[in-house]
Amino acid sequence: MIIDADSVGARELWQAFHEKRPTCPAIAISAAGIELEGVAATIAKPIRIEQLIETIRRLAEQIESDSQKTPPLPTSASIAAPVVAPSPGLVAETEGEEKTQRIPTLRLQQREPETGESPATPPGKDLSAVCGTAEDIDCNDEAQVSKLFLSLEGRLLAALQMVLAEAKQDDQPIALRYKENTLAIFHPRGQAVAVPVGDASLQRLSQVAFPDGMLFFEKLPGNGASAPGPMAVHPDVLLWKVAAWTYRGRLPTNLPPNVRVYLRHWPNLTRLLELPDAMRIAALLNEQPMSMGRVAEALQIPQRHVFAFCACAHTIGLLDLAKRAADHLIEPPPAPPEHGERQFLGRIMHYLKGLMTR
């Protein structure tokens, strides 16, 4: 197990995993010197590949040595996977409730129970719902870039972010409502969120700019509700898909497309709404900071695919602007020394370029 100790909620996730699988060795990586109790080793960022491989090799040898002294470990099939346990402060669906809730101009469908399968985009599905249909732009043209930004004023996404921030500081559930309709219920401390409405309704709501006061939150009693149904998910899962349906290939106002960006850590793409080329984009931005326009050019994909991924990653705090050389997760290998003749030719080229610009 390799853990990014600098990520949000890393300590709680590690403790939950360690309780389920106490014999699994772990390596923590951290730029801030954060130490997690029970890990076998801690490595400072940026990681040197040789150091990581040597640490893994050492732990593997230790496991092999211990296995010769102790009975074999349980198989993975006999170990239950860690699950985010819902708080008892949320209201469950009852059998007598109707299948739909009505609000003006919208029909909210209740969410079906999770099947445990990761969300996927069926082959041939129209991707405009998550990345729009806009053509590529010149990322250095201010006029074109200004039309790319989308304000979240009055949007469902902004309301969800506000309620999540409030829930992280509170010890009781908080519900986001539209009139008498409940759109989401956040667990205490923002550990999970229950969504009583279906994805089709959420998608429509994500594209609406609501007037002031129509979306509001309400704190719920911590012990006055029964246990929830199987609709609780991690907040990142909800924010990611609402961001995709909200931006649809556009960008937050504080995320210009011509500035280098980077991923703080690798996204759990198996649990997030599928976006086109997400794996390839993540692999490139995880390797080194790069502007979104350059990513699209390097991968030879439409810019809107990159914008959609970056907007969603930025929403859940996974993507940020690169401001330091140390923003690399993996330390780049040292550059080989230049040959003397190449340095001489480089000076000649620099001189000739100077003549051409005079």
Short mmCIF file of C-alpha atoms in Angstrom, two decimals, residues 10-333:
data_model
loop_
_atom_site.label_atom_id
_atom_site.label_comp_id
_atom_site.label_asym_id
_atom_site.label_seq_id
_atom_site.Cartn_x
_atom_site.Cartn_y
_atom_site.Cartn_z
CA ALA A 10 -5.33 10.53 4.24
CA ARG A 11 -5.01 9.78 7.96
CA GLU A 12 -8.65 8.64 8.31
CA LEU A 13 -8.50 6.52 5.14
CA TRP A 14 -5.28 4.88 6.27
CA GLN A 15 -6.68 4.08 9.73
CA ALA A 16 -9.78 2.49 8.18
CA PHE A 17 -7.67 0.43 5.77
CA HIS A 18 -5.20 -0.57 8.49
CA GLU A 19 -8.00 -1.84 10.72
CA LYS A 20 -9.27 -4.05 7.89
CA ARG A 21 -5.84 -5.28 6.78
CA PRO A 22 -3.39 -4.84 9.69
CA THR A 23 -0.78 -7.15 8.11
CA CYS A 24 -0.49 -5.22 4.84
CA PRO A 25 2.72 -3.12 4.86
CA ALA A 26 2.44 0.48 3.71
CA ILE A 27 4.70 3.25 2.43
CA ALA A 28 3.72 6.87 3.11
CA ILE A 29 4.93 9.70 0.85
CA SER A 30 4.86 13.29 2.05
CA ALA A 31 6.36 16.66 1.20
CA ALA A 32 5.37 18.11 4.58
CA GLY A 33 6.96 15.39 6.70
CA ILE A 34 3.60 13.97 7.79
CA GLU A 35 3.97 10.64 9.60
CA LEU A 36 1.19 8.05 9.75
CA GLU A 37 1.12 5.57 12.61
CA GLY A 38 1.64 1.97 11.54
CA VAL A 39 3.29 2.54 8.14
CA ALA A 40 6.41 0.54 7.38
CA ALA A 41 8.33 3.42 5.74
CA THR A 42 8.00 7.12 4.90
CA ILE A 43 9.53 8.71 1.79
CA ALA A 44 9.86 12.45 1.18
CA LYS A 45 8.53 14.06 -1.99
CA PRO A 46 9.62 14.41 -4.71
CA ILE A 47 10.25 10.67 -4.86
CA ARG A 48 13.42 9.24 -6.34
CA ILE A 49 12.52 6.11 -8.28
CA GLU A 50 15.56 4.22 -7.03
CA GLN A 51 14.64 4.95 -3.41
CA LEU A 52 11.04 3.81 -3.92
CA ILE A 53 12.08 0.56 -5.64
CA GLU A 54 14.62 -0.19 -2.92
CA THR A 55 12.01 0.40 -0.18
CA ILE A 56 9.50 -1.90 -1.91
CA ARG A 57 12.18 -4.57 -2.37
CA ARG A 58 13.11 -4.38 1.33
CA LEU A 59 9.48 -4.72 2.44
CA ALA A 60 8.93 -7.62 0.02
CA GLU A 61 11.92 -9.46 1.49
CA GLN A 62 10.56 -8.82 4.97
CA ILE A 63 7.17 -10.27 4.01
CA GLU A 64 8.82 -13.36 2.51
CA SER A 65 10.90 -13.83 5.66
CA ASP A 66 7.88 -13.46 7.95
CA SER A 67 5.77 -15.85 5.86
CA GLN A 68 8.25 -18.64 6.56
CA LYS A 69 7.79 -18.16 10.30
CA THR A 70 4.03 -17.62 10.51
CA PRO A 71 0.92 -19.22 8.96
CA PRO A 72 -0.11 -17.85 5.51
CA LEU A 73 -2.12 -14.65 5.38
CA PRO A 74 -5.84 -14.76 4.52
CA THR A 75 -6.63 -14.52 0.82
CA SER A 76 -8.05 -11.32 -0.57
CA ALA A 77 -11.40 -13.04 -1.11
CA SER A 78 -11.79 -13.54 2.64
CA ILE A 79 -11.08 -9.93 3.54
CA ALA A 80 -13.88 -7.40 3.28
CA ALA A 81 -13.06 -4.21 1.41
CA PRO A 82 -13.23 -1.00 3.49
CA VAL A 83 -16.53 0.84 3.11
CA VAL A 84 -17.40 4.37 4.17
CA ALA A 85 -19.86 3.76 6.98
CA PRO A 86 -22.85 6.12 6.83
CA SER A 87 -23.65 8.16 9.92
CA PRO A 88 -26.86 7.35 11.82
CA GLY A 89 -27.90 10.97 11.40
CA LEU A 90 -29.37 10.53 7.91
CA VAL A 91 -32.89 9.69 6.81
CA ALA A 92 -33.45 6.43 4.91
CA GLU A 93 -35.84 5.79 2.08
CA THR A 94 -39.07 4.10 3.17
CA GLU A 95 -41.06 1.61 1.15
CA GLY A 96 -44.13 3.81 1.18
CA GLU A 97 -42.46 6.80 -0.46
CA GLU A 98 -43.25 7.71 -4.04
CA LYS A 99 -40.68 7.12 -6.72
CA THR A 100 -40.53 10.80 -7.73
CA GLN A 101 -40.55 14.21 -6.09
CA ARG A 102 -41.99 17.21 -7.91
CA ILE A 103 -40.65 20.74 -7.99
CA PRO A 104 -41.61 23.49 -10.45
CA THR A 105 -40.45 22.69 -14.02
CA LEU A 106 -38.40 19.72 -12.78
CA ARG A 107 -39.13 16.11 -11.91
CA LEU A 108 -36.71 14.58 -9.44
CA GLN A 109 -36.18 10.85 -9.75
CA GLN A 110 -35.00 9.05 -6.66
CA ARG A 111 -31.61 7.46 -6.88
CA GLU A 112 -31.39 3.71 -7.35
CA PRO A 113 -29.22 1.74 -4.90
CA GLU A 114 -25.55 1.34 -5.82
CA THR A 115 -24.65 -1.93 -7.55
CA GLY A 116 -20.97 -1.70 -6.65
CA GLU A 117 -19.92 -1.32 -10.27
CA SER A 118 -17.87 1.66 -11.35
CA PRO A 119 -19.65 4.27 -13.50
CA ALA A 120 -18.88 3.92 -17.17
CA THR A 121 -19.78 5.61 -20.40
CA PRO A 122 -21.45 3.13 -22.79
CA PRO A 123 -19.84 2.82 -26.22
CA GLY A 124 -21.16 5.38 -28.67
CA LYS A 125 -22.71 7.58 -25.96
CA ASP A 126 -22.95 11.30 -26.66
CA LEU A 127 -20.13 12.91 -24.64
CA SER A 128 -21.45 16.46 -25.01
CA ALA A 129 -23.17 16.12 -21.61
CA VAL A 130 -19.78 16.09 -19.88
CA CYS A 131 -17.43 17.95 -22.24
CA GLY A 132 -19.65 20.03 -24.54
CA THR A 133 -19.17 20.47 -28.28
CA ALA A 134 -16.96 23.57 -28.50
CA GLU A 135 -14.10 23.68 -30.99
CA ASP A 136 -10.47 24.19 -29.98
CA ILE A 137 -9.35 27.74 -29.24
CA ASP A 138 -6.11 29.72 -29.14
CA CYS A 139 -5.26 29.48 -25.44
CA ASN A 140 -3.15 32.65 -25.67
CA ASP A 141 -6.03 34.73 -27.09
CA GLU A 142 -7.60 36.61 -24.17
CA ALA A 143 -10.87 37.16 -26.01
CA GLN A 144 -11.35 33.45 -26.69
CA VAL A 145 -10.19 32.43 -23.21
CA SER A 146 -12.59 34.85 -21.50
CA LYS A 147 -15.55 33.10 -23.16
CA LEU A 148 -14.28 29.77 -21.83
CA PHE A 149 -14.79 30.64 -18.15
CA LEU A 150 -18.03 29.80 -16.34
CA SER A 151 -19.17 31.53 -13.16
CA LEU A 152 -20.74 29.30 -10.48
CA GLU A 153 -23.02 31.99 -9.12
CA GLY A 154 -26.41 30.40 -8.38
CA ARG A 155 -25.22 26.94 -9.49
CA LEU A 156 -25.87 23.67 -7.71
CA LEU A 157 -22.13 22.94 -7.69
CA ALA A 158 -21.37 26.09 -5.68
CA ALA A 159 -24.10 25.20 -3.18
CA LEU A 160 -22.73 21.68 -2.74
CA GLN A 161 -19.21 23.01 -2.15
CA MET A 162 -20.50 25.48 0.44
CA VAL A 163 -22.52 22.84 2.32
CA LEU A 164 -19.59 20.39 2.26
CA ALA A 165 -17.31 23.04 3.77
CA GLU A 166 -19.92 23.64 6.49
CA ALA A 167 -20.34 19.90 7.11
CA LYS A 168 -16.58 19.38 7.57
CA GLN A 169 -16.71 21.71 10.57
CA ASP A 170 -19.88 20.25 12.09
CA ASP A 171 -20.77 17.13 14.06
CA GLN A 172 -24.29 16.80 12.67
CA PRO A 173 -25.79 16.06 9.25
CA ILE A 174 -26.56 18.95 6.89
CA ALA A 175 -29.13 18.78 4.09
CA LEU A 176 -29.12 20.84 0.90
CA ARG A 177 -32.69 21.64 -0.11
CA TYR A 178 -34.66 23.20 -2.94
CA LYS A 179 -37.93 24.30 -1.37
CA GLU A 180 -39.32 21.09 0.24
CA ASN A 181 -37.05 18.80 -1.80
CA THR A 182 -33.84 17.32 -0.38
CA LEU A 183 -31.05 17.19 -2.94
CA ALA A 184 -28.18 15.94 -0.74
CA ILE A 185 -27.48 15.11 2.90
CA PHE A 186 -23.88 15.43 4.08
CA HIS A 187 -22.62 13.27 6.95
CA PRO A 188 -21.00 14.89 9.98
CA ARG A 189 -17.47 16.08 9.21
CA GLY A 190 -18.22 15.64 5.49
CA GLN A 191 -17.19 11.98 5.52
CA ALA A 192 -19.92 10.94 3.05
CA VAL A 193 -23.02 12.27 1.32
CA ALA A 194 -26.42 10.72 0.65
CA VAL A 195 -28.14 11.72 -2.60
CA PRO A 196 -31.88 10.92 -2.65
CA VAL A 197 -32.31 11.98 -6.30
CA GLY A 198 -31.18 10.22 -9.46
CA ASP A 199 -28.39 11.22 -11.82
CA ALA A 200 -30.82 12.34 -14.54
CA SER A 201 -32.32 14.91 -12.16
CA LEU A 202 -28.92 16.00 -10.88
CA GLN A 203 -27.74 16.54 -14.45
CA ARG A 204 -30.67 18.84 -15.23
CA LEU A 205 -30.25 20.74 -11.97
CA SER A 206 -26.53 21.20 -12.66
CA GLN A 207 -27.30 23.21 -15.80
CA VAL A 208 -29.61 25.67 -14.02
CA ALA A 209 -28.59 28.99 -12.43
CA PHE A 210 -30.91 29.36 -9.42
CA PRO A 211 -32.05 32.73 -8.02
CA ASP A 212 -30.70 33.72 -4.61
CA GLY A 213 -32.27 31.84 -1.72
CA MET A 214 -33.78 28.98 -3.73
CA LEU A 215 -31.00 26.59 -2.69
CA PHE A 216 -30.43 26.49 1.05
CA PHE A 217 -29.05 24.13 3.69
CA GLU A 218 -30.54 22.93 6.95
CA LYS A 219 -28.84 21.21 9.88
CA LEU A 220 -30.48 17.94 10.88
CA PRO A 221 -30.62 16.39 14.37
CA GLY A 222 -27.75 13.96 14.86
CA ASN A 223 -29.84 11.25 16.51
CA GLY A 224 -33.32 11.89 15.24
CA ALA A 225 -33.24 9.83 12.05
CA SER A 226 -32.91 6.19 11.13
CA ALA A 227 -29.97 4.65 9.30
CA PRO A 228 -29.72 5.58 5.59
CA GLY A 229 -30.04 3.27 2.64
CA PRO A 230 -27.16 2.29 0.34
CA MET A 231 -27.02 5.71 -1.33
CA ALA A 232 -24.11 7.22 0.62
CA VAL A 233 -20.98 8.01 -1.41
CA HIS A 234 -17.76 9.94 -0.93
CA PRO A 235 -18.31 13.70 -1.53
CA ASP A 236 -15.71 13.67 -4.31
CA VAL A 237 -17.89 11.26 -6.31
CA LEU A 238 -20.82 13.69 -6.20
CA LEU A 239 -18.79 16.86 -6.81
CA TRP A 240 -16.91 15.30 -9.74
CA LYS A 241 -20.02 14.40 -11.74
CA VAL A 242 -21.88 17.61 -10.89
CA ALA A 243 -18.80 19.56 -12.02
CA ALA A 244 -18.74 17.62 -15.31
CA TRP A 245 -22.43 18.37 -15.94
CA THR A 246 -21.98 22.01 -14.91
CA TYR A 247 -18.85 23.04 -16.83
CA ARG A 248 -19.34 20.78 -19.90
CA GLY A 249 -15.95 21.61 -21.35
CA ARG A 250 -15.67 25.09 -19.85
CA LEU A 251 -13.37 26.12 -16.99
CA PRO A 252 -13.51 27.74 -13.53
CA THR A 253 -12.69 31.44 -13.57
CA ASN A 254 -9.44 30.87 -11.64
CA LEU A 255 -8.10 28.11 -13.94
CA PRO A 256 -6.64 29.61 -17.15
CA PRO A 257 -5.87 27.10 -19.92
CA ASN A 258 -2.42 28.52 -20.76
CA VAL A 259 -0.91 28.10 -17.26
CA ARG A 260 0.81 24.89 -16.19
CA VAL A 261 -1.23 22.65 -13.88
CA TYR A 262 -0.43 19.43 -12.02
CA LEU A 263 -2.19 16.62 -10.14
CA ARG A 264 -1.66 16.39 -6.39
CA HIS A 265 -2.11 12.61 -6.55
CA TRP A 266 -3.56 9.96 -8.82
CA PRO A 267 -7.41 10.10 -9.04
CA ASN A 268 -9.57 7.08 -8.19
CA LEU A 269 -11.03 6.91 -11.69
CA THR A 270 -12.83 3.63 -10.99
CA ARG A 271 -15.29 5.43 -8.69
CA LEU A 272 -15.67 8.70 -10.61
CA LEU A 273 -17.93 9.52 -13.54
CA GLU A 274 -16.06 8.51 -16.69
CA LEU A 275 -14.68 11.31 -18.85
CA PRO A 276 -13.15 10.88 -22.31
CA ASP A 277 -9.35 10.34 -22.27
CA ALA A 278 -9.27 10.76 -18.47
CA MET A 279 -6.64 8.06 -17.94
CA ARG A 280 -4.27 9.51 -20.55
CA ILE A 281 -4.69 13.08 -19.25
CA ALA A 282 -4.09 11.98 -15.66
CA ALA A 283 -0.97 10.05 -16.65
CA LEU A 284 0.49 13.10 -18.38
CA LEU A 285 -0.31 15.61 -15.60
CA ASN A 286 0.86 13.17 -12.93
CA GLU A 287 4.26 13.00 -14.61
CA GLN A 288 4.90 16.73 -14.86
CA PRO A 289 3.08 20.11 -14.77
CA MET A 290 1.77 21.16 -18.18
CA SER A 291 -0.71 23.65 -19.61
CA MET A 292 -4.07 22.28 -20.74
CA GLY A 293 -3.51 23.42 -24.30
CA ARG A 294 -0.20 21.57 -24.37
CA VAL A 295 -1.82 18.41 -22.97
CA ALA A 296 -4.40 18.40 -25.76
CA GLU A 297 -1.65 18.93 -28.33
CA ALA A 298 0.57 16.18 -26.90
CA LEU A 299 -2.25 13.62 -26.75
CA GLN A 300 -3.83 14.80 -30.03
CA ILE A 301 -7.30 15.05 -28.46
CA PRO A 302 -9.91 17.86 -28.41
CA GLN A 303 -9.22 20.60 -25.89
CA ARG A 304 -12.70 20.17 -24.39
CA HIS A 305 -11.72 16.70 -23.14
CA VAL A 306 -8.79 18.20 -21.22
CA PHE A 307 -10.88 21.14 -19.95
CA ALA A 308 -13.60 18.78 -18.66
CA PHE A 309 -11.09 16.63 -16.76
CA CYS A 310 -9.22 19.60 -15.28
CA ALA A 311 -12.43 21.36 -14.20
CA CYS A 312 -13.59 18.23 -12.33
CA ALA A 313 -10.16 17.58 -10.79
CA HIS A 314 -9.90 21.20 -9.69
CA THR A 315 -13.36 21.02 -8.10
CA ILE A 316 -12.35 18.18 -5.75
CA GLY A 317 -8.99 19.77 -4.92
CA LEU A 318 -7.00 17.31 -6.99
CA LEU A 319 -5.55 19.77 -9.53
CA ASP A 320 -3.77 23.05 -8.91
CA LEU A 321 -1.63 25.63 -10.68
CA ALA A 322 2.08 24.76 -10.81
CA LYS A 323 3.98 27.44 -8.98
CA ARG A 324 7.11 25.56 -7.91
CA ALA A 325 9.65 23.29 -9.49
CA ALA A 326 8.99 20.87 -6.58
CA ASP A 327 5.42 20.28 -7.71
CA HIS A 328 6.60 17.07 -9.39
CA LEU A 329 5.47 13.93 -7.59
CA ILE A 330 8.42 11.99 -8.99
CA GLU A 331 11.82 13.64 -8.97
CA PRO A 332 13.04 13.95 -12.59
CA PRO A 333 16.36 12.27 -13.44
#
